[in-house]
Amino acid sequence: MAKPQDCGNCKKPATIHLTQIINNQIKKLDFCDDCPHQKGVTDPEGFSLAELLANGPGATEDQTTDSTNSCPSCGFTTVEFKKTGQFGCPECYETFRDTIGPMLEGMHRGQTHAGRVPQRMLTRVNRRREIERLSRSLDEAVTEERFEDAARYRDELKQLNETLAGDSKESEENADK
Amino acid sequence: MQIRPILEAETELTDRSHAPESVVLSTRVRLARNIDETPFPSRANKSQRREILARCQDAIAGLKMMQKGSVLEMQNLSDPEKQVLVERHLISRELSNDKGESGVIVSRDQSCAIMINEEDHLRIQVLRAGYNFKGAWKVIDRIDTGLEDKLDFAFSPEWGFLTACPTNLGTALRASVMLHLPGLVMASQMEKVVRAVNQMGIAVRGLYGEGTDASGSIFQISNQQTLGESEQDIIKRLTGVLDTVIEQEQNARQKLLENAAPKVLDKIGRAFGALQNGHLLSSAEAMNLLSLIRLGVDFGLLPENERRSVDKFFMTTQPGHIQIISQGDLENSDQRDVERARVLREHFRGLAPLDFDTLEKT
């Protein structure tokens, strides 16, 4: 059977085809890439397509979704998440924050981390980010001939680099134990 | 063949000096870790996956515990070789189906296996023979800390370690124990146990075969939830449930001996006979026979050291192992069944008859 060529919502070419059987009734839906987001697929409460289909095509103009339909870091969409149950990259957790919150409620014992915190790693990453920030400021100061600022940034950088070197030496000693 | 060292090595599970326990076969802990600012494996492209693989292999190579281990990449392994790794629980079935840019590093004694580019960038697993969360945790924590010094993990103060699937979020810890529960299975109490345990947020699954009809009566019990509790609390809660299940199993066995001794002893006796004389044994049948022999050891019908042989056969009579160890072309399962029966016959013919008198004495 040939699939309809047009999106049931906006008449653009359909690329997503959904078929689901509920109470012995076959329901089919065809969407373009953009429309499922406006049809409640990204509804943070919903996890199954049944909820989407219960509304029927065009039954609702419900704009429950926010503008974050895809992850700026990896391009992942909530539609893909509902299909696979997995995210695309670590940043997705921030992107889809509104979807994740309610979902975790039924899934885990709590909604905030109560376990181990990798403190050494976090310190290292924060220092490195600080170094990157200072380096940029230093470059800017030099370009703009603000030499007093530049000197201050250079001193701060030097100090940070020394602590970082000290840290990695310490971690190597730990690894040898 | 790359996995030969793995087949020949003395391992934590099969060669450990202390005697295997009667109910708990082994303890496992697993941590999932991902590298920050990098797509998860299913989303990463080929070159990103290759880079992740190289970075992780590099970081793992620096760990003392992984020295002289086996570094294996999925694309270089044959299907039977991958099958052997699955049967040893060193890789998941998902990873064995993966063709490129993924792999595993297995420590020399096979007590530690680190999968790269499975569902998450890193899946670290540590195994201990018997019931030993303390020992397993100590090792995995050291590995985790060692890797943390070399890799930037994806971590959020609010949600903990970030994983591809939100079901692993937080501690990303899966703690599990493999249990031999023939008493509960024979007493038809397994379904009740599974229901009760599930209500505590703890999962039970048959390790071989499906559902509560697990062949060999071997079950894996593990935590399902990873967020909102500390690692220690997860293990503590799981341990509480496990202690109850172990006690229930001991009670079920005791009741079987009190109320249905001839039935149970008949089963064990026939299993011994089939292993000594059988010429065609499927892997499911072999598992069930071996399970009865293990129960026989627990009842004192066979010498204590046979428990170790049974545990070894649980692993080495699986299809992939039979195929590789026999070095023949055992592509069809009938040939494997012949070979499996031969290996088992050889061992069990060398044993003294079952000592049923010990039971009457006690």
Coordinates of C-alpha atoms in Angstrom, one line a residue, chain A residues 7 28 75 102 116 143:
Chain A
C7 CA 1.7 15.5 6.0
K28 CA -2.4 5.7 10.7
G75 CA 20.5 17.8 16.8
P102 CA 8.3 14.4 35.2
R116 CA 29.3 9.9 44.5
T143 CA 44.8 43.5 21.2

